[in-house]
């Protein structure tokens, strides 16, 4: 009996219609509508998540640019501080060296003046 299809007559045209076929068709349509609704909802959710990820990526890129700018600025400031320190250290070393040479030259000049005075007195 399961293999027998139950049939009814169409009230409009009088043709025999299989109830199983009608029910199958209706169930298929309902499942297809439900699936399409779920698919559209998933696609919408995917699009929203994609937009959110794009927004976050843009925000991360902007933050990275800000960080790079800040790092470059701080690095430049630190380099300037180091340059000034090196300049001052070098200047101090040169001044010490020049002071030592000047003192030595002044001492040699005094010795030569003394010798010159002695030589002048002997003449």
Short mmCIF file of N, CA and C in Angstrom, two decimals:
data_model
loop_
_atom_site.label_atom_id
_atom_site.label_comp_id
_atom_site.label_asym_id
_atom_site.label_seq_id
_atom_site.Cartn_x
_atom_site.Cartn_y
_atom_site.Cartn_z
N UNK A 1 0.80 -1.19 0.00
CA UNK A 1 0.00 0.00 0.00
C UNK A 1 0.85 1.27 0.00
N UNK A 2 2.07 1.13 0.51
CA UNK A 2 2.91 2.31 0.55
C UNK A 2 3.30 2.75 -0.85
N UNK A 3 3.41 1.78 -1.76
CA UNK A 3 3.81 2.14 -3.10
C UNK A 3 2.66 2.76 -3.89
N UNK A 4 1.47 2.56 -3.43
CA UNK A 4 0.33 3.17 -4.11
C UNK A 4 0.30 4.65 -3.80
N UNK A 5 0.11 5.44 -4.82
CA UNK A 5 0.01 6.87 -4.62
C UNK A 5 -1.45 7.24 -4.44
N UNK A 6 -1.64 8.05 -3.45
CA UNK A 6 -3.01 8.51 -3.24
C UNK A 6 -3.27 9.67 -4.17
N UNK A 7 -4.44 9.62 -4.79
CA UNK A 7 -4.75 10.62 -5.78
C UNK A 7 -6.08 11.26 -5.47
N UNK A 8 -6.18 12.52 -5.89
CA UNK A 8 -7.45 13.23 -5.79
C UNK A 8 -7.71 13.89 -7.13
N UNK A 9 -8.97 14.22 -7.36
CA UNK A 9 -9.32 14.88 -8.61
C UNK A 9 -9.29 16.38 -8.40
N UNK A 10 -8.70 17.08 -9.37
CA UNK A 10 -8.65 18.54 -9.33
C UNK A 10 -10.07 19.07 -9.51
N UNK A 11 -10.50 19.96 -8.58
CA UNK A 11 -11.86 20.47 -8.69
C UNK A 11 -12.05 21.37 -9.92
N UNK A 12 -10.99 21.90 -10.48
CA UNK A 12 -11.12 22.81 -11.61
C UNK A 12 -11.08 22.07 -12.94
N UNK A 13 -10.06 21.22 -13.08
CA UNK A 13 -9.88 20.58 -14.38
C UNK A 13 -10.29 19.12 -14.39
N UNK A 14 -10.46 18.51 -13.23
CA UNK A 14 -10.88 17.13 -13.14
C UNK A 14 -9.76 16.13 -13.33
N UNK A 15 -8.54 16.55 -13.42
CA UNK A 15 -7.40 15.67 -13.61
C UNK A 15 -7.00 15.05 -12.28
N UNK A 16 -6.49 13.80 -12.32
CA UNK A 16 -6.02 13.13 -11.10
C UNK A 16 -4.68 13.75 -10.69
N UNK A 17 -4.57 14.08 -9.41
CA UNK A 17 -3.34 14.68 -8.86
C UNK A 17 -2.87 13.79 -7.72
N UNK A 18 -1.55 13.50 -7.70
CA UNK A 18 -0.97 12.69 -6.65
C UNK A 18 -0.76 13.56 -5.42
N UNK A 19 -1.32 13.14 -4.30
CA UNK A 19 -1.16 13.90 -3.04
C UNK A 19 0.30 13.90 -2.62
N UNK A 20 0.99 12.77 -2.80
CA UNK A 20 2.40 12.67 -2.43
C UNK A 20 3.23 13.69 -3.20
N UNK A 21 2.94 13.81 -4.51
CA UNK A 21 3.69 14.76 -5.33
C UNK A 21 3.44 16.19 -4.87
N UNK A 22 2.19 16.49 -4.55
CA UNK A 22 1.84 17.84 -4.09
C UNK A 22 2.53 18.14 -2.78
N UNK A 23 2.47 17.20 -1.85
CA UNK A 23 3.11 17.41 -0.55
C UNK A 23 4.63 17.52 -0.70
N UNK A 24 5.20 16.68 -1.53
CA UNK A 24 6.65 16.73 -1.77
C UNK A 24 7.03 18.08 -2.34
N UNK A 25 6.24 18.53 -3.32
CA UNK A 25 6.52 19.84 -3.94
C UNK A 25 6.42 20.97 -2.90
N UNK A 26 5.38 20.92 -2.06
CA UNK A 26 5.20 21.95 -1.03
C UNK A 26 6.34 21.92 -0.01
N UNK A 27 6.75 20.72 0.39
CA UNK A 27 7.85 20.60 1.35
C UNK A 27 9.15 21.10 0.73
N UNK A 28 9.38 20.76 -0.54
CA UNK A 28 10.58 21.24 -1.22
C UNK A 28 10.60 22.76 -1.29
N UNK A 29 9.46 23.36 -1.62
CA UNK A 29 9.38 24.84 -1.69
C UNK A 29 9.66 25.46 -0.33
N UNK A 30 9.08 24.85 0.73
CA UNK A 30 9.29 25.39 2.08
C UNK A 30 10.76 25.27 2.48
N UNK A 31 11.36 24.12 2.22
CA UNK A 31 12.77 23.91 2.57
C UNK A 31 13.65 24.87 1.77
N UNK A 32 13.32 25.04 0.49
CA UNK A 32 14.10 25.96 -0.35
C UNK A 32 13.98 27.39 0.17
N UNK A 33 12.76 27.83 0.53
CA UNK A 33 12.58 29.19 1.09
C UNK A 33 13.36 29.34 2.39
N UNK A 34 13.25 28.33 3.26
CA UNK A 34 13.96 28.38 4.54
C UNK A 34 15.47 28.44 4.31
N UNK A 35 15.96 27.62 3.41
CA UNK A 35 17.39 27.60 3.11
C UNK A 35 17.84 28.94 2.54
N UNK A 36 17.06 29.50 1.62
CA UNK A 36 17.41 30.79 1.04
C UNK A 36 17.42 31.90 2.09
N UNK A 37 16.45 31.84 3.02
CA UNK A 37 16.41 32.84 4.09
C UNK A 37 17.64 32.71 4.98
N UNK A 38 18.00 31.47 5.31
CA UNK A 38 19.19 31.25 6.13
C UNK A 38 20.44 31.69 5.38
N UNK A 39 20.49 31.38 4.08
CA UNK A 39 21.63 31.77 3.25
C UNK A 39 21.77 33.29 3.21
N UNK A 40 20.64 33.99 3.00
CA UNK A 40 20.69 35.47 2.96
C UNK A 40 21.15 36.04 4.30
N UNK A 41 20.66 35.44 5.39
CA UNK A 41 21.06 35.90 6.72
C UNK A 41 22.56 35.69 6.91
N UNK A 42 23.08 34.54 6.48
CA UNK A 42 24.51 34.26 6.60
C UNK A 42 25.33 35.22 5.73
N UNK A 43 24.84 35.48 4.51
CA UNK A 43 25.54 36.41 3.63
C UNK A 43 25.56 37.81 4.22
N UNK A 44 24.45 38.24 4.80
CA UNK A 44 24.39 39.55 5.45
C UNK A 44 25.36 39.60 6.63
N UNK A 45 25.35 38.54 7.42
CA UNK A 45 26.26 38.47 8.57
C UNK A 45 27.72 38.50 8.10
N UNK A 46 28.01 37.76 7.03
CA UNK A 46 29.35 37.74 6.47
C UNK A 46 29.75 39.12 5.97
N UNK A 47 28.84 39.80 5.28
CA UNK A 47 29.13 41.15 4.76
C UNK A 47 29.39 42.12 5.91
N UNK A 48 28.60 42.02 6.98
CA UNK A 48 28.80 42.89 8.14
C UNK A 48 30.14 42.61 8.80
N UNK A 49 30.46 41.34 8.95
CA UNK A 49 31.75 40.99 9.57
C UNK A 49 32.91 41.44 8.67
N UNK A 50 32.72 41.30 7.38
CA UNK A 50 33.75 41.73 6.44
C UNK A 50 33.97 43.24 6.54
N UNK A 51 32.88 44.00 6.62
CA UNK A 51 32.99 45.46 6.78
C UNK A 51 33.68 45.80 8.10
N UNK A 52 33.31 45.09 9.15
CA UNK A 52 33.91 45.35 10.46
C UNK A 52 35.42 45.05 10.42
N UNK A 53 35.78 43.94 9.78
CA UNK A 53 37.20 43.60 9.67
C UNK A 53 37.95 44.63 8.83
N UNK A 54 37.32 45.11 7.78
CA UNK A 54 37.94 46.15 6.95
C UNK A 54 38.13 47.43 7.75
N UNK A 55 37.12 47.78 8.53
CA UNK A 55 37.22 48.97 9.38
C UNK A 55 38.33 48.80 10.41
N UNK A 56 38.42 47.62 11.01
CA UNK A 56 39.47 47.37 12.00
C UNK A 56 40.85 47.39 11.35
N UNK A 57 40.94 46.84 10.14
CA UNK A 57 42.23 46.85 9.43
C UNK A 57 42.66 48.28 9.13
N UNK A 58 41.72 49.11 8.71
CA UNK A 58 42.03 50.51 8.44
C UNK A 58 42.45 51.22 9.72
N UNK A 59 41.77 50.92 10.80
CA UNK A 59 42.10 51.53 12.10
C UNK A 59 43.49 51.08 12.55
N UNK A 60 43.80 49.80 12.37
CA UNK A 60 45.12 49.29 12.74
C UNK A 60 46.21 49.96 11.90
N UNK A 61 45.93 50.12 10.61
CA UNK A 61 46.88 50.77 9.72
C UNK A 61 47.12 52.22 10.15
N UNK A 62 46.05 52.91 10.50
CA UNK A 62 46.17 54.30 10.95
C UNK A 62 46.96 54.37 12.26
N UNK A 63 46.68 53.46 13.17
CA UNK A 63 47.40 53.41 14.45
C UNK A 63 48.88 53.12 14.20
N UNK A 64 49.17 52.21 13.27
CA UNK A 64 50.56 51.88 12.95
C UNK A 64 51.27 53.11 12.40
N UNK A 65 50.59 53.86 11.54
CA UNK A 65 51.20 55.08 10.99
C UNK A 65 51.49 56.08 12.11
N UNK A 66 50.54 56.23 13.02
CA UNK A 66 50.75 57.15 14.16
C UNK A 66 51.93 56.69 15.01
N UNK A 67 52.02 55.39 15.26
CA UNK A 67 53.12 54.86 16.06
C UNK A 67 54.44 55.06 15.33
N UNK A 68 54.46 54.79 14.02
CA UNK A 68 55.68 54.99 13.24
C UNK A 68 56.13 56.45 13.29
N UNK A 69 55.17 57.36 13.18
CA UNK A 69 55.49 58.79 13.24
C UNK A 69 56.04 59.15 14.62
N UNK A 70 55.40 58.64 15.65
CA UNK A 70 55.85 58.93 17.01
C UNK A 70 57.24 58.36 17.26
N UNK A 71 57.48 57.13 16.81
CA UNK A 71 58.80 56.51 16.98
C UNK A 71 59.86 57.31 16.23
N UNK A 72 59.54 57.71 15.00
CA UNK A 72 60.50 58.49 14.21
C UNK A 72 60.80 59.82 14.89
N UNK A 73 59.77 60.45 15.44
CA UNK A 73 59.96 61.72 16.13
C UNK A 73 60.83 61.55 17.37
N UNK A 74 60.53 60.53 18.16
CA UNK A 74 61.32 60.29 19.38
C UNK A 74 62.75 59.90 19.03
N UNK A 75 62.90 59.10 17.99
CA UNK A 75 64.24 58.70 17.56
C UNK A 75 65.03 59.91 17.09
N UNK A 76 64.39 60.78 16.35
CA UNK A 76 65.05 62.00 15.87
C UNK A 76 65.47 62.87 17.05
N UNK A 77 64.57 63.01 18.03
CA UNK A 77 64.90 63.81 19.21
C UNK A 77 66.06 63.18 19.97
N UNK A 78 66.03 61.85 20.12
CA UNK A 78 67.11 61.16 20.84
C UNK A 78 68.43 61.31 20.09
N UNK A 79 68.38 61.22 18.76
CA UNK A 79 69.60 61.40 17.96
C UNK A 79 70.16 62.81 18.12
N UNK A 80 69.27 63.80 18.15
CA UNK A 80 69.72 65.18 18.34
C UNK A 80 70.38 65.34 19.71
N UNK A 81 69.78 64.73 20.73
CA UNK A 81 70.37 64.79 22.07
C UNK A 81 71.76 64.15 22.07
N UNK A 82 71.87 62.98 21.42
CA UNK A 82 73.15 62.29 21.36
C UNK A 82 74.18 63.11 20.58
N UNK A 83 73.76 63.74 19.48
CA UNK A 83 74.68 64.58 18.70
C UNK A 83 75.19 65.74 19.55
N UNK A 84 74.29 66.38 20.27
CA UNK A 84 74.69 67.51 21.12
C UNK A 84 75.66 67.03 22.19
N UNK A 85 75.38 65.88 22.79
CA UNK A 85 76.26 65.34 23.83
C UNK A 85 77.64 65.03 23.24
N UNK A 86 77.65 64.37 22.07
CA UNK A 86 78.93 64.06 21.43
C UNK A 86 79.69 65.34 21.08
N UNK A 87 78.98 66.35 20.60
CA UNK A 87 79.60 67.63 20.26
C UNK A 87 80.22 68.26 21.51
N UNK A 88 79.46 68.27 22.60
CA UNK A 88 79.97 68.86 23.84
C UNK A 88 81.17 68.09 24.37
N UNK A 89 81.08 66.75 24.31
CA UNK A 89 82.20 65.93 24.77
C UNK A 89 83.45 66.18 23.93
N UNK A 90 83.26 66.22 22.61
CA UNK A 90 84.40 66.47 21.71
C UNK A 90 84.97 67.85 21.95
N UNK A 91 84.09 68.83 22.12
CA UNK A 91 84.55 70.20 22.37
C UNK A 91 85.34 70.27 23.67
N UNK A 92 84.83 69.59 24.70
CA UNK A 92 85.52 69.58 25.99
C UNK A 92 86.89 68.93 25.87
N UNK A 93 86.99 67.81 25.16
CA UNK A 93 88.27 67.14 24.96
C UNK A 93 89.24 68.04 24.20
N UNK A 94 88.74 68.68 23.15
CA UNK A 94 89.60 69.57 22.36
C UNK A 94 90.07 70.75 23.21
N UNK A 95 89.16 71.30 24.01
CA UNK A 95 89.54 72.43 24.87
C UNK A 95 90.60 72.00 25.89
N UNK A 96 90.45 70.80 26.46
CA UNK A 96 91.45 70.30 27.41
C UNK A 96 92.79 70.12 26.71
N UNK A 97 92.74 69.53 25.51
CA UNK A 97 93.97 69.30 24.76
C UNK A 97 94.63 70.63 24.40
N UNK A 98 93.83 71.59 23.95
CA UNK A 98 94.38 72.90 23.60
C UNK A 98 94.92 73.62 24.83
N UNK A 99 94.23 73.47 25.96
CA UNK A 99 94.70 74.10 27.19
C UNK A 99 96.05 73.51 27.59
N UNK A 100 96.17 72.19 27.45
CA UNK A 100 97.45 71.53 27.77
C UNK A 100 98.55 72.00 26.83
N UNK A 101 98.27 72.08 25.54
CA UNK A 101 99.27 72.54 24.58
C UNK A 101 99.62 74.00 24.82
N UNK A 102 98.59 74.81 25.13
CA UNK A 102 98.83 76.23 25.38
C UNK A 102 99.72 76.40 26.61
N UNK A 103 99.43 75.64 27.65
CA UNK A 103 100.24 75.72 28.86
C UNK A 103 101.68 75.31 28.56
N UNK A 104 101.85 74.24 27.80
CA UNK A 104 103.18 73.78 27.43
C UNK A 104 103.91 74.84 26.60
N UNK A 105 103.21 75.42 25.63
CA UNK A 105 103.82 76.46 24.80
C UNK A 105 104.17 77.70 25.63
N UNK A 106 103.29 78.07 26.57
CA UNK A 106 103.57 79.22 27.43
C UNK A 106 104.80 78.93 28.30
N UNK A 107 104.91 77.70 28.79
CA UNK A 107 106.07 77.33 29.60
C UNK A 107 107.35 77.37 28.76
N UNK A 108 107.26 76.84 27.53
CA UNK A 108 108.42 76.88 26.64
C UNK A 108 108.78 78.33 26.30
N UNK A 109 107.76 79.16 26.11
CA UNK A 109 108.00 80.58 25.80
C UNK A 109 108.69 81.26 26.98
N UNK A 110 108.23 80.97 28.19
CA UNK A 110 108.87 81.56 29.37
C UNK A 110 110.31 81.11 29.49
N UNK A 111 110.56 79.83 29.25
CA UNK A 111 111.93 79.32 29.32
C UNK A 111 112.81 80.02 28.27
N UNK A 112 112.26 80.20 27.08
CA UNK A 112 113.04 80.87 26.03
C UNK A 112 113.26 82.34 26.37
N UNK A 113 112.27 82.98 26.98
CA UNK A 113 112.44 84.38 27.39
C UNK A 113 113.52 84.49 28.46
N UNK A 114 113.48 83.53 29.38
CA UNK A 114 114.51 83.53 30.44
C UNK A 114 115.89 83.34 29.82
N UNK A 115 116.02 82.38 28.90
CA UNK A 115 117.29 82.14 28.24
C UNK A 115 117.71 83.36 27.43
N UNK A 116 116.72 83.98 26.79
CA UNK A 116 117.02 85.18 26.00
C UNK A 116 117.50 86.31 26.91
N UNK A 117 116.81 86.48 28.05
CA UNK A 117 117.24 87.49 29.01
C UNK A 117 118.65 87.20 29.52
N UNK A 118 118.93 85.93 29.79
CA UNK A 118 120.26 85.55 30.26
C UNK A 118 121.31 85.82 29.19
N UNK A 119 120.93 85.51 27.97
CA UNK A 119 121.87 85.73 26.87
C UNK A 119 122.10 87.23 26.68
N UNK A 120 121.06 88.00 26.81
CA UNK A 120 121.19 89.46 26.67
C UNK A 120 122.05 90.01 27.83
N UNK A 121 121.89 89.48 29.00
CA UNK A 121 122.67 89.98 30.14
C UNK A 121 124.15 89.59 29.98
N UNK A 122 124.41 88.45 29.43
CA UNK A 122 125.80 88.00 29.24
C UNK A 122 126.49 88.84 28.17
N UNK A 123 125.73 89.33 27.23
CA UNK A 123 126.34 90.15 26.19
C UNK A 123 126.67 91.45 26.82
#
